[in-house]
């Protein structure tokens, strides 16, 4: 593949009639409730929910007709009342490095809702395939270096909308028992899964959407369905300290902290949430994260900003602060976006910084930016979409139809 590719049309046409409610993404209780609503008796609803669970989350069914162990009459009753639709894929972009980014539109919630849009990114690596999932539409945190923070929050994603991101990735990668792998998708040679890891590092602050994230993680890790171990799911937070121990107890994923600064004055400007929960509170909460051990470490993310947080004394202070916490440190080269005042640290400086952290006994990988050509890298999500919107408005004003909007993503 020599250049990024882009779909020029949405994968599903936008239905004109009010769409039937999709069962995709619902948790077990939600499925049972839907079946009761459709008129099934309690006992039968329970049994059918179990069957549907298998078809939806184990087999990836997209049609009730596939569900051969469900009677024909019930299959057609289900098809009348519900769908197995996924969110609409507005665009799919494939980077030259194999990273894939999907812009997804959630079903409209009413006459005034165009359908919220979020982005989701798949990053294939030699030993794993990581799906970066969004938890909110936009973000309220306004971290100074993050592009998502310049866009206003629209709303929390529902649990089903978080799960649907994984469903779509597996659809597009052909990762279901009966699916064929599409061209360009390389299955891992060790027989491992294409989506082997999930990071809640897309748009939004997952701990501000606690209940839905919790339910989504339950669904994605359920052994009779999507079956992705919680140890392969990482929740990243900008530092909502009081929720961190609870997240450990109730959600039980791996934890990542967006630290980015070692002094409160600087962190107050980079991550304004720090004014509410300063570094000490945040690290105390990390100490209290259940199940920490050398095999189960907290990841600290540290974005490398030239002449802002990248001095060698910052590196030493970082090591001092993290003493006693089983940790690894991800150094993220800053991904610039239009209008930002920050620059990425020089490569040699990142290496010197990394050496100090490494010599103190911490793994300190420098994260290679992935998918920069399709604006899929950290902190770049949604920006493209916003630009497209602006361009679409111009086009509409000049009489170019809606189709032009999607074609424009190919640039
Ligand atoms: N709100 C959560 C989840 C988002 S994770 C959190 O803050 O952890 C997204 C990660 O990308 C965070 O570590 C964030 O700080 C980092 N990031 C944001 N903008 C970035 C940019 N322009 N370059 C590099 N990393 C960035």
Short mmCIF file of C-alpha atoms and ligand atoms in Angstrom, two decimals:
data_model
loop_
_atom_site.label_atom_id
_atom_site.label_comp_id
_atom_site.label_asym_id
_atom_site.label_seq_id
_atom_site.Cartn_x
_atom_site.Cartn_y
_atom_site.Cartn_z
CA UNK A 1 0.00 0.00 0.00
CA UNK A 2 1.65 3.23 -1.05
CA UNK A 3 -0.73 5.82 0.23
CA UNK A 4 -3.60 6.26 2.64
CA UNK A 5 -6.92 5.06 1.31
CA UNK A 6 -10.35 6.33 2.14
CA UNK A 7 -13.87 5.18 1.48
CA UNK A 8 -15.75 7.74 -0.53
CA UNK A 9 -19.18 6.71 0.69
CA UNK A 10 -20.64 5.74 4.06
CA UNK A 11 -20.70 1.95 4.44
CA UNK A 12 -24.36 1.93 5.42
CA UNK A 13 -26.74 4.31 3.82
CA UNK A 14 -28.55 6.47 6.32
CA UNK A 15 -32.02 4.98 6.68
CA UNK A 16 -34.81 7.41 5.92
CA UNK A 17 -37.45 5.66 8.03
CA UNK A 18 -36.99 5.75 11.82
CA UNK A 19 -34.49 2.96 12.42
CA UNK A 20 -35.44 -0.04 14.51
CA UNK A 21 -33.57 -0.28 17.75
CA UNK A 22 -30.38 -2.25 17.37
CA UNK A 23 -29.58 -5.01 19.85
CA UNK A 24 -25.87 -4.65 19.13
CA UNK A 25 -23.87 -3.43 22.11
CA UNK A 26 -26.54 -4.19 24.72
CA UNK A 27 -25.49 -5.97 27.89
CA UNK A 28 -27.21 -9.13 29.11
CA UNK A 29 -29.81 -7.25 31.13
CA UNK A 30 -30.51 -4.94 28.18
CA UNK A 31 -31.05 -7.87 25.83
CA UNK A 32 -33.44 -9.54 28.27
CA UNK A 33 -35.36 -6.30 28.70
CA UNK A 34 -35.66 -5.87 24.94
CA UNK A 35 -37.06 -9.38 24.58
CA UNK A 36 -39.58 -8.81 27.36
CA UNK A 37 -40.60 -5.62 25.61
CA UNK A 38 -41.13 -7.64 22.43
CA UNK A 39 -43.63 -9.78 24.33
CA UNK A 40 -41.62 -12.82 25.37
CA UNK A 41 -42.35 -14.40 28.73
CA UNK A 42 -39.71 -14.06 31.43
CA UNK A 43 -38.33 -17.61 31.16
CA UNK A 44 -38.15 -17.57 27.42
CA UNK A 45 -36.60 -14.10 27.37
CA UNK A 46 -33.81 -15.39 29.55
CA UNK A 47 -33.08 -18.35 27.33
CA UNK A 48 -33.33 -16.39 24.10
CA UNK A 49 -31.10 -13.65 25.48
CA UNK A 50 -28.44 -16.29 25.99
CA UNK A 51 -28.79 -17.46 22.39
CA UNK A 52 -28.75 -13.94 21.03
CA UNK A 53 -25.66 -13.19 23.09
CA UNK A 54 -23.84 -16.03 21.37
CA UNK A 55 -24.94 -14.96 17.90
CA UNK A 56 -24.18 -11.29 18.37
CA UNK A 57 -20.94 -11.39 20.34
CA UNK A 58 -19.41 -14.75 19.54
CA UNK A 59 -20.41 -15.11 15.90
CA UNK A 60 -20.84 -11.48 14.90
CA UNK A 61 -24.26 -12.09 13.31
CA UNK A 62 -25.65 -9.21 11.29
CA UNK A 63 -28.94 -10.85 10.38
CA UNK A 64 -31.51 -12.66 12.54
CA UNK A 65 -31.83 -15.19 9.69
CA UNK A 66 -28.41 -16.59 10.64
CA UNK A 67 -29.66 -17.67 14.06
CA UNK A 68 -30.46 -21.25 13.15
CA UNK A 69 -31.24 -22.44 16.67
CA UNK A 70 -33.95 -19.78 17.07
CA UNK A 71 -37.36 -20.77 15.63
CA UNK A 72 -38.36 -19.14 12.34
CA UNK A 73 -41.39 -17.37 13.80
CA UNK A 74 -39.36 -15.78 16.57
CA UNK A 75 -36.60 -14.81 14.15
CA UNK A 76 -39.04 -12.92 12.04
CA UNK A 77 -40.70 -11.34 15.09
CA UNK A 78 -37.27 -10.17 16.24
CA UNK A 79 -36.46 -8.82 12.80
CA UNK A 80 -39.73 -6.86 12.85
CA UNK A 81 -38.97 -5.27 16.20
CA UNK A 82 -35.18 -4.87 16.20
CA UNK A 83 -32.11 -4.67 14.03
CA UNK A 84 -28.51 -5.83 14.34
CA UNK A 85 -27.22 -2.61 12.80
CA UNK A 86 -23.90 -1.13 13.74
CA UNK A 87 -23.29 2.61 13.83
CA UNK A 88 -22.82 4.07 10.35
CA UNK A 89 -19.24 4.15 9.13
CA UNK A 90 -18.99 7.64 7.70
CA UNK A 91 -15.41 7.16 6.62
CA UNK A 92 -12.66 4.61 6.89
CA UNK A 93 -9.08 5.66 6.39
CA UNK A 94 -6.11 3.36 6.14
CA UNK A 95 -2.69 4.80 6.83
CA UNK A 96 0.44 3.73 4.98
CA UNK A 97 1.53 2.14 8.27
CA UNK A 98 -1.63 -0.01 8.39
CA UNK A 99 -3.37 2.06 11.07
CA UNK A 100 -7.10 2.33 10.38
CA UNK A 101 -9.37 5.11 11.51
CA UNK A 102 -13.12 5.02 11.41
CA UNK A 103 -15.42 7.95 11.80
CA UNK A 104 -18.68 6.56 13.16
CA UNK A 105 -22.09 8.12 13.34
CA UNK A 106 -24.36 6.90 16.11
CA UNK A 107 -28.07 6.50 15.38
CA UNK A 108 -30.06 9.67 15.78
CA UNK A 109 -31.83 10.04 19.13
CA UNK A 110 -34.65 12.18 17.82
CA UNK A 111 -35.69 14.68 15.18
CA UNK A 112 -33.10 17.27 16.25
CA UNK A 113 -30.16 14.91 16.58
CA UNK A 114 -28.01 14.38 13.47
CA UNK A 115 -26.33 11.48 15.22
CA UNK A 116 -23.22 11.96 17.33
CA UNK A 117 -19.90 11.20 15.69
CA UNK A 118 -16.83 9.62 17.22
CA UNK A 119 -13.57 8.24 15.97
CA UNK A 120 -12.02 4.90 16.65
CA UNK A 121 -8.52 3.79 15.63
CA UNK A 122 -6.95 0.37 15.03
CA UNK A 123 -3.19 0.07 15.37
CA UNK A 124 -1.64 -3.21 14.18
CA UNK A 125 1.75 -4.11 15.59
CA UNK A 126 3.88 -7.24 15.26
CA UNK A 127 2.75 -8.73 18.56
CA UNK A 128 -0.67 -7.15 19.05
CA UNK A 129 -3.51 -5.21 17.50
CA UNK A 130 -4.75 -2.34 19.61
CA UNK A 131 -8.11 -0.70 19.23
CA UNK A 132 -8.32 2.83 20.60
CA UNK A 133 -11.89 3.46 21.65
CA UNK A 134 -13.74 6.69 22.52
CA UNK A 135 -15.83 7.04 25.67
CA UNK A 136 -17.39 10.45 25.07
CA UNK A 137 -18.32 12.63 22.12
CA UNK A 138 -15.78 15.40 22.54
CA UNK A 139 -14.24 16.14 25.94
CA UNK A 140 -14.70 18.68 28.74
CA UNK A 141 -11.16 18.63 30.05
CA UNK A 142 -9.45 21.19 27.74
CA UNK A 143 -5.92 19.85 28.15
CA UNK A 144 -3.75 22.50 26.53
CA UNK A 145 -1.94 20.21 24.08
CA UNK A 146 -4.88 18.02 23.05
CA UNK A 147 -6.92 18.82 20.00
CA UNK A 148 -9.98 16.91 21.19
CA UNK A 149 -10.12 19.34 24.12
CA UNK A 150 -10.77 22.27 21.81
CA UNK A 151 -14.05 20.71 20.74
CA UNK A 152 -16.97 21.01 23.04
CA UNK A 153 -18.50 17.99 24.70
CA UNK A 154 -21.65 16.82 23.09
CA UNK A 155 -22.44 13.88 25.34
CA UNK A 156 -21.40 10.66 27.05
CA UNK A 157 -21.44 7.58 24.88
CA UNK A 158 -23.82 4.84 25.95
CA UNK A 159 -22.31 1.48 26.88
CA UNK A 160 -23.67 -0.02 23.66
CA UNK A 161 -22.00 2.73 21.62
CA UNK A 162 -18.65 1.93 23.21
CA UNK A 163 -19.05 -1.80 22.55
CA UNK A 164 -20.19 -1.09 18.97
CA UNK A 165 -16.75 0.36 18.22
CA UNK A 166 -15.21 -3.06 18.86
CA UNK A 167 -17.93 -4.74 16.79
CA UNK A 168 -17.18 -2.49 13.84
CA UNK A 169 -13.44 -3.07 14.08
CA UNK A 170 -14.01 -6.82 14.03
CA UNK A 171 -16.44 -6.51 11.12
CA UNK A 172 -13.98 -4.48 9.07
CA UNK A 173 -11.04 -6.74 9.93
CA UNK A 174 -13.04 -9.89 9.24
CA UNK A 175 -12.52 -11.17 12.76
CA UNK A 176 -15.52 -13.46 13.24
CA UNK A 177 -15.54 -17.25 13.12
CA UNK A 178 -17.14 -17.43 9.65
CA UNK A 179 -15.70 -14.26 8.13
CA UNK A 180 -12.99 -14.00 5.51
CA UNK A 181 -10.16 -11.54 6.05
CA UNK A 182 -10.45 -8.62 3.65
CA UNK A 183 -7.52 -7.68 1.43
CA UNK A 184 -4.77 -5.84 3.26
CA UNK A 185 -5.56 -7.26 6.69
CA UNK A 186 -2.73 -9.42 7.90
CA UNK A 187 -3.69 -12.01 10.49
CA UNK A 188 -1.14 -12.40 13.28
CA UNK A 189 1.17 -15.31 12.57
CA UNK A 190 0.99 -16.59 16.14
CA UNK A 191 -2.74 -17.22 15.78
CA UNK A 192 -3.47 -14.33 18.15
CA UNK A 193 -6.43 -12.06 17.73
CA UNK A 194 -6.53 -9.08 15.38
CA UNK A 195 -8.12 -6.92 18.07
CA UNK A 196 -6.04 -8.27 20.94
CA UNK A 197 -6.02 -5.14 23.10
CA UNK A 198 -8.30 -2.21 23.78
CA UNK A 199 -7.26 1.17 25.10
CA UNK A 200 -9.84 3.67 26.28
CA UNK A 201 -7.67 6.45 24.92
CA UNK A 202 -9.84 7.91 22.22
CA UNK A 203 -12.04 10.93 22.72
CA UNK A 204 -13.32 11.68 26.18
CA UNK A 205 -12.58 11.08 29.85
CA UNK A 206 -13.71 7.52 30.70
CA UNK A 207 -14.00 8.19 34.43
CA UNK A 208 -16.55 10.94 33.70
CA UNK A 209 -18.68 8.25 32.07
CA UNK A 210 -18.08 5.62 34.73
CA UNK A 211 -21.24 3.51 34.60
CA UNK A 212 -21.33 3.18 30.83
CA UNK A 213 -17.63 2.38 30.63
CA UNK A 214 -18.09 -0.24 33.33
CA UNK A 215 -20.97 -1.90 31.49
CA UNK A 216 -19.08 -1.76 28.18
CA UNK A 217 -16.03 -3.42 29.73
CA UNK A 218 -18.28 -6.14 31.18
CA UNK A 219 -19.70 -6.84 27.74
CA UNK A 220 -16.35 -6.77 25.93
CA UNK A 221 -14.71 -9.09 28.46
CA UNK A 222 -17.58 -11.58 28.76
CA UNK A 223 -16.13 -15.05 28.18
CA UNK A 224 -19.14 -16.25 26.18
CA UNK A 225 -18.94 -13.36 23.75
CA UNK A 226 -16.24 -10.88 22.79
CA UNK A 227 -14.08 -12.45 25.49
CA UNK A 228 -11.28 -9.93 25.67
CA UNK A 229 -9.54 -10.26 29.02
CA UNK A 230 -9.68 -7.20 31.28
CA UNK A 231 -5.90 -7.44 31.45
CA UNK A 232 -5.86 -6.52 27.78
CA UNK A 233 -8.09 -3.50 28.28
CA UNK A 234 -6.52 -0.27 29.50
CA UNK A 235 -8.48 2.65 30.84
CA UNK A 236 -6.66 5.98 30.54
CA UNK A 237 -7.57 8.92 32.74
CA UNK A 238 -6.38 12.50 32.95
CA UNK A 239 -6.53 12.00 36.72
CA UNK A 240 -10.00 11.87 38.26
CA UNK A 241 -8.36 10.81 41.53
CA UNK A 242 -11.41 9.91 43.66
CA UNK A 243 -12.71 7.54 40.99
CA UNK A 244 -9.46 5.62 40.54
CA UNK A 245 -9.75 3.07 43.38
CA UNK A 246 -13.38 2.50 42.45
CA UNK A 247 -12.37 1.94 38.84
CA UNK A 248 -9.96 -0.73 40.01
CA UNK A 249 -12.59 -2.50 42.09
CA UNK A 250 -15.54 -2.23 39.75
CA UNK A 251 -14.09 -2.05 36.24
CA UNK A 252 -10.87 -3.97 36.84
CA UNK A 253 -8.94 -3.08 33.70
CA UNK A 254 -5.34 -1.99 33.47
CA UNK A 255 -4.83 1.68 34.29
CA UNK A 256 -3.04 4.47 32.47
CA UNK A 257 -2.54 7.97 33.83
CA UNK A 258 -1.98 10.99 31.59
CA UNK A 259 0.63 12.64 33.79
CA UNK A 260 2.54 14.95 31.43
CA UNK A 261 4.09 17.14 34.14
CA UNK A 262 5.83 16.64 37.48
CA UNK A 263 5.05 20.00 39.08
CA UNK A 264 1.59 21.24 39.97
CA UNK A 265 2.08 24.72 38.48
CA UNK A 266 2.88 23.27 35.07
CA UNK A 267 0.34 20.46 35.28
CA UNK A 268 -2.34 23.03 36.19
CA UNK A 269 -1.88 24.60 32.77
CA UNK A 270 -1.35 21.44 30.74
CA UNK A 271 -4.09 19.37 32.39
CA UNK A 272 -6.45 21.85 34.09
CA UNK A 273 -8.11 19.00 35.99
CA UNK A 274 -4.95 19.11 38.14
CA UNK A 275 -6.33 22.18 39.94
CA UNK A 276 -9.01 19.91 41.33
CA UNK A 277 -6.89 16.83 41.89
CA UNK A 278 -3.22 17.79 42.28
CA UNK A 279 -0.33 15.42 41.63
CA UNK A 280 -0.12 14.19 45.23
CA UNK A 281 -3.81 13.19 45.34
CA UNK A 282 -3.46 11.52 41.98
CA UNK A 283 -0.43 9.47 42.98
CA UNK A 284 -2.00 8.53 46.33
CA UNK A 285 -4.95 7.17 44.38
CA UNK A 286 -2.56 5.22 42.15
CA UNK A 287 -0.94 3.64 45.21
CA UNK A 288 -4.43 2.51 46.21
CA UNK A 289 -5.23 0.92 42.84
CA UNK A 290 -6.20 -2.67 43.61
CA UNK A 291 -4.09 -5.55 42.35
CA UNK A 292 -0.92 -3.61 41.56
CA UNK A 293 2.20 -5.71 41.12
CA UNK A 294 5.20 -5.90 38.86
CA UNK A 295 3.11 -7.96 36.49
CA UNK A 296 0.29 -5.46 36.71
CA UNK A 297 1.72 -1.99 36.45
CA UNK A 298 0.23 1.40 35.92
CA UNK A 299 1.21 3.09 32.68
CA UNK A 300 2.11 6.77 32.98
CA UNK A 301 1.75 8.71 29.76
CA UNK A 302 4.01 11.67 29.27
CA UNK A 303 3.71 13.82 26.16
CA UNK A 304 7.05 15.33 25.14
CA UNK A 305 6.68 19.09 24.72
CA UNK A 306 9.76 20.99 23.65
CA UNK A 307 11.14 23.26 26.40
CA UNK A 308 7.96 22.80 28.44
CA UNK A 309 8.18 19.50 30.31
CA UNK A 310 11.17 17.77 28.75
CA UNK A 311 14.17 18.82 30.87
CA UNK A 312 16.43 16.25 32.45
CA UNK A 313 15.50 17.51 35.90
CA UNK A 314 11.86 16.82 34.98
CA UNK A 315 12.92 13.26 34.17
CA UNK A 316 14.64 12.90 37.55
CA UNK A 317 11.64 14.31 39.37
CA UNK A 318 9.39 11.89 37.50
CA UNK A 319 11.45 8.98 38.76
CA UNK A 320 11.30 10.34 42.30
CA UNK A 321 7.53 10.84 42.20
CA UNK A 322 6.77 7.34 40.96
CA UNK A 323 8.91 5.61 43.58
CA UNK A 324 7.02 2.68 45.04
CA UNK A 325 4.40 2.47 42.28
CA UNK A 326 4.81 -0.49 39.90
CA UNK A 327 4.90 1.60 36.74
CA UNK A 328 5.93 1.88 33.15
CA UNK A 329 6.26 5.18 31.40
CA UNK A 330 5.14 5.85 27.85
CA UNK A 331 6.87 8.82 26.33
CA UNK A 332 4.63 10.18 23.60
CA UNK A 333 6.17 12.51 21.02
CA UNK A 334 3.76 15.44 20.78
CA UNK A 335 1.52 15.27 17.70
CA UNK A 336 1.04 18.81 16.46
CA UNK A 337 -2.28 20.11 15.21
CA UNK A 338 -3.23 23.31 13.41
CA UNK A 339 -3.13 26.27 15.78
CA UNK A 340 -1.25 24.65 18.65
CA UNK A 341 1.47 26.62 20.38
CA UNK A 342 3.44 23.52 21.37
CA UNK A 343 6.21 21.73 19.55
CA UNK A 344 7.46 18.18 19.86
CA UNK A 345 10.70 17.79 21.80
CA UNK A 346 13.86 17.09 19.79
CA UNK A 347 14.49 13.41 19.30
CA UNK A 348 17.84 13.50 21.14
CA UNK A 349 16.16 15.14 24.11
CA UNK A 350 13.44 12.47 24.20
CA UNK A 351 16.18 9.84 24.20
CA UNK A 352 18.09 11.52 27.02
CA UNK A 353 14.87 11.82 29.02
CA UNK A 354 14.08 8.17 28.33
CA UNK A 355 17.57 7.06 29.41
CA UNK A 356 17.16 8.65 32.84
CA UNK A 357 13.83 6.95 33.37
CA UNK A 358 15.16 3.65 32.04
CA UNK A 359 18.28 3.74 34.19
CA UNK A 360 16.08 4.20 37.24
CA UNK A 361 14.55 0.81 36.46
CA UNK A 362 11.41 1.73 34.54
CA UNK A 363 10.45 0.60 31.07
CA UNK A 364 10.28 3.85 29.13
CA UNK A 365 9.34 3.15 25.53
CA UNK A 366 9.10 6.08 23.17
CA UNK A 367 5.81 5.66 21.37
CA UNK A 368 6.19 5.77 17.62
CA UNK A 369 3.40 7.96 16.38
CA UNK A 370 1.05 5.88 14.25
CA UNK A 371 -1.34 6.98 11.58
CA UNK A 372 -0.18 10.59 11.55
CA UNK A 373 -0.97 10.82 7.82
CA UNK A 374 -4.65 10.22 8.60
CA UNK A 375 -4.68 12.30 11.80
CA UNK A 376 -5.25 9.18 13.86
CA UNK A 377 -2.47 9.81 16.37
CA UNK A 378 -3.02 10.74 20.03
CA UNK A 379 -4.80 14.03 20.47
CA UNK A 380 -5.64 14.39 16.78
CA UNK A 381 -9.02 12.71 16.82
CA UNK A 382 -12.03 14.50 15.49
CA UNK A 383 -10.01 17.39 14.15
CA UNK A 384 -10.29 16.10 10.59
CA UNK A 385 -14.02 15.73 10.97
CA UNK A 386 -14.39 19.28 12.14
CA UNK A 387 -12.37 20.51 9.19
CA UNK A 388 -14.53 18.51 6.84
CA UNK A 389 -17.62 20.07 8.34
CA UNK A 390 -16.31 23.50 7.62
CA UNK A 391 -15.48 22.47 4.08
CA UNK A 392 -18.89 20.85 3.65
CA UNK A 393 -20.56 24.08 4.66
CA UNK A 394 -18.58 25.93 2.03
CA UNK A 395 -19.46 23.33 -0.57
CA UNK A 396 -23.14 23.44 0.25
CA UNK A 397 -23.08 27.19 0.02
CA UNK A 398 -21.48 26.90 -3.40
CA UNK A 399 -24.00 24.27 -4.50
CA UNK A 400 -21.89 21.10 -4.25
CA UNK A 401 -23.91 18.19 -2.87
CA UNK A 402 -23.39 16.12 0.26
CA UNK A 403 -21.47 13.42 -1.64
CA UNK A 404 -18.61 15.85 -2.00
CA UNK A 405 -18.10 15.81 1.73
CA UNK A 406 -17.03 12.22 1.77
CA UNK A 407 -14.94 12.48 -1.35
CA UNK A 408 -13.09 15.30 0.34
CA UNK A 409 -11.70 12.90 2.96
CA UNK A 410 -9.53 11.41 0.24
CA UNK A 411 -7.28 14.46 0.12
N1 LIG B 1 -9.04 11.63 28.92
C1 LIG B 1 -8.25 10.42 29.00
C2 LIG B 1 -8.34 9.59 27.75
C3 LIG B 1 -7.70 10.20 26.52
S1 LIG B 1 -6.21 9.38 26.29
C4 LIG B 1 -6.83 10.80 29.34
O1 LIG B 1 -6.51 11.98 29.32
O2 LIG B 1 -6.05 9.93 29.66
C5 LIG B 1 -5.41 10.26 25.07
C6 LIG B 1 -3.91 10.36 25.37
O3 LIG B 1 -3.28 11.12 24.33
C7 LIG B 1 -3.65 11.11 26.65
O4 LIG B 1 -2.54 10.61 27.32
C8 LIG B 1 -3.38 12.48 26.12
O5 LIG B 1 -2.75 13.24 27.07
C9 LIG B 1 -2.55 12.18 24.90
N2 LIG B 1 -2.53 13.29 23.94
C10 LIG B 1 -3.46 14.22 23.75
N3 LIG B 1 -3.10 15.10 22.81
C11 LIG B 1 -1.90 14.71 22.37
C12 LIG B 1 -1.02 15.20 21.36
N4 LIG B 1 -1.34 16.26 20.62
N5 LIG B 1 0.14 14.54 21.17
C13 LIG B 1 0.43 13.44 21.89
N6 LIG B 1 -0.36 12.92 22.84
C14 LIG B 1 -1.52 13.56 23.09
#
